[in-house]
Tab-separated table of C-alpha atoms in Angstrom:
chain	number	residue	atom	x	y	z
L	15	UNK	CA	0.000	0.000	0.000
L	16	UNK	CA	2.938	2.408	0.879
L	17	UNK	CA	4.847	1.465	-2.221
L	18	UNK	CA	1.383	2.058	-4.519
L	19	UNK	CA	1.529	5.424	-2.867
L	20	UNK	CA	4.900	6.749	-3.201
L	21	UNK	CA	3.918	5.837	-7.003
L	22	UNK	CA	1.091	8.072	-7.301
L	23	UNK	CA	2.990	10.740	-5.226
L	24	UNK	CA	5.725	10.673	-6.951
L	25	UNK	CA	5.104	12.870	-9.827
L	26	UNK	CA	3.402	15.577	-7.169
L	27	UNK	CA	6.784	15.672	-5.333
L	28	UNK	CA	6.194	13.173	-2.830
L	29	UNK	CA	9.152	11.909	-0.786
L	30	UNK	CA	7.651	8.703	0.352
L	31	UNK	CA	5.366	7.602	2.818
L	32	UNK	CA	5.657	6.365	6.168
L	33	UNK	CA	3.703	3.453	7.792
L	34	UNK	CA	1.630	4.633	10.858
L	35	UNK	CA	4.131	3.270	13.430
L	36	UNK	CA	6.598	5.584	11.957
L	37	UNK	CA	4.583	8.755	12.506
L	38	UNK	CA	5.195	11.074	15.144
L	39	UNK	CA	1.724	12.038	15.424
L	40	UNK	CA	1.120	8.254	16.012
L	41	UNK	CA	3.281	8.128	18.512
L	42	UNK	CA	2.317	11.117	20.208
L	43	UNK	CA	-0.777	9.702	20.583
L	44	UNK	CA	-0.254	5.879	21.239
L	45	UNK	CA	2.131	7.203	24.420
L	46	UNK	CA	-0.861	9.362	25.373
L	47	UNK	CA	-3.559	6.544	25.398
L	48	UNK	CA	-0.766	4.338	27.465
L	49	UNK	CA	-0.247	6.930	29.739
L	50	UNK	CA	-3.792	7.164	30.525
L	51	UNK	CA	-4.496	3.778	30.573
L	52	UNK	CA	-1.822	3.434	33.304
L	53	UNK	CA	-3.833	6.033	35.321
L	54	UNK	CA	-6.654	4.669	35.185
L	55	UNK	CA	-5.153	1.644	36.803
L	56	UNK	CA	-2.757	3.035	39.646
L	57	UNK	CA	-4.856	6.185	40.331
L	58	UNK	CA	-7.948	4.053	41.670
L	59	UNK	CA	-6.155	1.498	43.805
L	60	UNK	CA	-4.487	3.883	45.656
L	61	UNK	CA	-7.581	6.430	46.212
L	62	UNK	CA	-9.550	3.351	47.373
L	63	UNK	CA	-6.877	2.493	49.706
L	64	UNK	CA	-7.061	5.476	51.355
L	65	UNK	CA	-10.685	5.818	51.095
L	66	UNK	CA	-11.517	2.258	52.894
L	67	UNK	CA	-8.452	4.091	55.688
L	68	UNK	CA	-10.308	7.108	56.238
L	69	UNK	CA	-13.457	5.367	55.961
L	70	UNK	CA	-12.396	2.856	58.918
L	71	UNK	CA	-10.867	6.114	61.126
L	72	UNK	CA	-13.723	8.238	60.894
L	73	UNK	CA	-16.689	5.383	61.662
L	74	UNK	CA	-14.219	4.079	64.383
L	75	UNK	CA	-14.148	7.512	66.000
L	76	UNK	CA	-18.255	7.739	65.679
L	77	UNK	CA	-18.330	4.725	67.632
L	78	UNK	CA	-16.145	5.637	70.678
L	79	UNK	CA	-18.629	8.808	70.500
L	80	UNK	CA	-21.622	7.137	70.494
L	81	UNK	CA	-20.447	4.066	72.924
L	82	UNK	CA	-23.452	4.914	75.429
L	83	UNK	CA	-25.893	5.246	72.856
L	84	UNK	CA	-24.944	1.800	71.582
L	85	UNK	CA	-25.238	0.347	74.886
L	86	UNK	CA	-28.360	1.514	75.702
L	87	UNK	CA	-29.472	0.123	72.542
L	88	UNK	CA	-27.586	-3.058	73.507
L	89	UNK	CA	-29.508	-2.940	76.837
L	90	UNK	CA	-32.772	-2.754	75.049
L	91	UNK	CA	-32.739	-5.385	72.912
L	92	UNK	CA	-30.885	-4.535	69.764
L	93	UNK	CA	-28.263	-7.058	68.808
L	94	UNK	CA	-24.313	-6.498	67.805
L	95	UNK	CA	-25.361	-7.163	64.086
L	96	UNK	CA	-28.471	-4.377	64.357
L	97	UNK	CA	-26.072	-2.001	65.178
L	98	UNK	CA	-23.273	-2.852	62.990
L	99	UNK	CA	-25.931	-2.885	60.086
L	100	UNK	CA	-26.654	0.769	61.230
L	101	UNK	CA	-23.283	2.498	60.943
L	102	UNK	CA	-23.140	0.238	57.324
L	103	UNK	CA	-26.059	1.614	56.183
L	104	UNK	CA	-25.076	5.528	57.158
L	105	UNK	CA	-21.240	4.485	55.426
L	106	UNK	CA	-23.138	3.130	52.227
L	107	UNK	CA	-25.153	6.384	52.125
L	108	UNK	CA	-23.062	8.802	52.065
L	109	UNK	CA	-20.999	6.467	49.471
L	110	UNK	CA	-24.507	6.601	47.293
L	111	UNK	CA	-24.332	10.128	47.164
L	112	UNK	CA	-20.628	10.334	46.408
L	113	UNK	CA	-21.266	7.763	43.532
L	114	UNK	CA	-24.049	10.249	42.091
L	115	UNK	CA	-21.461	13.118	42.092
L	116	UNK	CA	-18.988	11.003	41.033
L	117	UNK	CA	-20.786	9.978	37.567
L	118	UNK	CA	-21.968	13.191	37.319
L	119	UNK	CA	-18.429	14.848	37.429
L	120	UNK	CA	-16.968	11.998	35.340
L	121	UNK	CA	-19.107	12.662	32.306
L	122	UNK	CA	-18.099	16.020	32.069
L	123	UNK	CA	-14.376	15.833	32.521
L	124	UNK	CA	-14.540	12.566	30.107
L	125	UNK	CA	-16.460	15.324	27.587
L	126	UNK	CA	-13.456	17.807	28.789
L	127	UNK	CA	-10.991	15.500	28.223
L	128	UNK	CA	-12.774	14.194	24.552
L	129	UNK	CA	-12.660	18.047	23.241
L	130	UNK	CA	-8.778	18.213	24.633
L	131	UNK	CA	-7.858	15.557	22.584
L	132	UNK	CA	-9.512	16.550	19.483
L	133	UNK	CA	-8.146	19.717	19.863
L	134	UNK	CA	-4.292	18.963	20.381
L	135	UNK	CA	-4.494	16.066	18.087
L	136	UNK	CA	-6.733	18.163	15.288
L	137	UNK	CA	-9.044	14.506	15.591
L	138	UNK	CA	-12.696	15.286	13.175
L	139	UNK	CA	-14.399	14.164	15.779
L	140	UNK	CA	-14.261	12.231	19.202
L	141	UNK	CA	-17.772	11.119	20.894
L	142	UNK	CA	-17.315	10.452	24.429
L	143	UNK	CA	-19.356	7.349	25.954
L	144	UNK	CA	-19.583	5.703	29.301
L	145	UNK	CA	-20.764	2.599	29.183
L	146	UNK	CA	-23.319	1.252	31.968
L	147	UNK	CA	-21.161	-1.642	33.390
L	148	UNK	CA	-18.633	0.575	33.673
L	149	UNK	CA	-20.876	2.608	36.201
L	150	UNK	CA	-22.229	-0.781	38.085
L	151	UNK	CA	-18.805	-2.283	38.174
L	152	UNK	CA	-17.161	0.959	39.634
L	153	UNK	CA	-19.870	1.595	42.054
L	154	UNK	CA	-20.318	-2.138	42.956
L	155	UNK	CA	-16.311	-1.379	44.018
L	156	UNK	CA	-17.248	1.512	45.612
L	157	UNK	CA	-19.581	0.078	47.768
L	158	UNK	CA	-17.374	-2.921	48.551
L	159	UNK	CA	-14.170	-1.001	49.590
L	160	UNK	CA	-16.260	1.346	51.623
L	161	UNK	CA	-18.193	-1.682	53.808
L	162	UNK	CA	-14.670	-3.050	53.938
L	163	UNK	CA	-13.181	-0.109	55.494
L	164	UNK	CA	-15.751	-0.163	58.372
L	165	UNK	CA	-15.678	-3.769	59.211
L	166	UNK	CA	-13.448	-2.978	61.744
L	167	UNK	CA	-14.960	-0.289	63.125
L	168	UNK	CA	-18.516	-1.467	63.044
L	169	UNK	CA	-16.671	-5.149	64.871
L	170	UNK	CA	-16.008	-3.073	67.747
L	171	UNK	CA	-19.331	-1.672	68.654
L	172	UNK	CA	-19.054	-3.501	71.813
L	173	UNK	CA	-19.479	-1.009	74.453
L	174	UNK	CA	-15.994	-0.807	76.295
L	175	UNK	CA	-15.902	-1.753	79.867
L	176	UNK	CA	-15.866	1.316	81.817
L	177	UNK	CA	-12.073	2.744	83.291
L	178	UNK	CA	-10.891	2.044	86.671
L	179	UNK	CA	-12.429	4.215	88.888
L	180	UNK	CA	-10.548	6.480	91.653
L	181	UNK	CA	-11.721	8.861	93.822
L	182	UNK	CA	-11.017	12.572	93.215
L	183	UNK	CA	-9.081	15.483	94.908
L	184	UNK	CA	-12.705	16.989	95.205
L	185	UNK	CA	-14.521	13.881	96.311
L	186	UNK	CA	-11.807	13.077	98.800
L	187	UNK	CA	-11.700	16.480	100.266
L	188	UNK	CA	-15.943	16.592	100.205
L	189	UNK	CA	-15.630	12.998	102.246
L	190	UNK	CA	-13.104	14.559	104.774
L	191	UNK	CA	-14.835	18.255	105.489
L	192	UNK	CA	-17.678	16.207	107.935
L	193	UNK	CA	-15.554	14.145	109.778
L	194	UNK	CA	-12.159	14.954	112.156
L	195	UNK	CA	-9.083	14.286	110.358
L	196	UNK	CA	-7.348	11.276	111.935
L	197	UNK	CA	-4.236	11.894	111.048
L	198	UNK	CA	-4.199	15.272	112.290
């Protein structure tokens, strides 16, 4: 196909032509589409890392907040898996709404990101689509990583048993005010 080319080139003042892996434009282009395919991996693993982190930190610290709420709902009945299902359900809520925002901001920075390219690489067009499984499958993950990151937290809703107790300056000086001091 080259070679039929050059011929009919040739008497226009063409030089030769190059296959498509030779082009620089090609190139350009190819290293682009690597490069993003490479974020698209890395990027995610690591922000769901630290998601399911903070995720565990901040429903941990709830808990310890809440611990006599949680026992008086263990005293009334309420079992550890009742509660644990709670703080899941509040987690997988808030991770709902993030997922909403989330597709919402993706289509328009994959639309951004479509007009980039057809500008810097003078493409005709470039139609941007986002295909449904790719929507279940990343909020299926979603969902996953965040009920993984409160496991541990929502384990623990065990109320703690309560800290050594010792009298204070206060109650030891109230106790003493009554009565003669015996070592006095």
């Amino acid at each position: 196909m080259i070679d039929r080319l050059d011929d009919i080139l040739k008497d226009y003042g063409g030089i030769g032509a190059y296959a498509r892996k030779d082009q620089l434009s090609n190139r350009f282009l190819s290293e682009e589409l690597k490069q993003q395919k490479t974020i698209a991996t890395i990027f995610p693993i690591i922000f769901f890392g630290v998601a399911a982190f903070l995720l565990n930190v901040v429903v941990s610290r709830l808990i310890s907040l809440q611990r006599e709420q949680i026992a008086g709902l263990k005293a009334f009945g309420y079992s550890d898996f009742d509660v644990g299902l709670h703080y899941t359900k509040l987690v997988l809520m808030i991770v709902s709404l993030g997922i909403v925002i989330g597709i919402v901001a993706g289509i328009k920075m994959g639309q951004g990101m479509s007009n980039i390219y057809m500008t810097l690489y003078s493409l005709p067009f470039m139609t941007y689509v986002l295909k449904p499984q790719v929507i279940v499958t990343a909020a299926l993950i979603s969902m996953s990583v965040a009920v993984l990151g409160t496991l541990y937290a929502v384990r623990s809703t065990a109320p703690e048993p309560p800290a050594i107790y010792h009298s204070t300056l206060v109650e030891k000086l109230a106790c003493n005010t009554g009565s003669p001091n015996p070592h006095a």
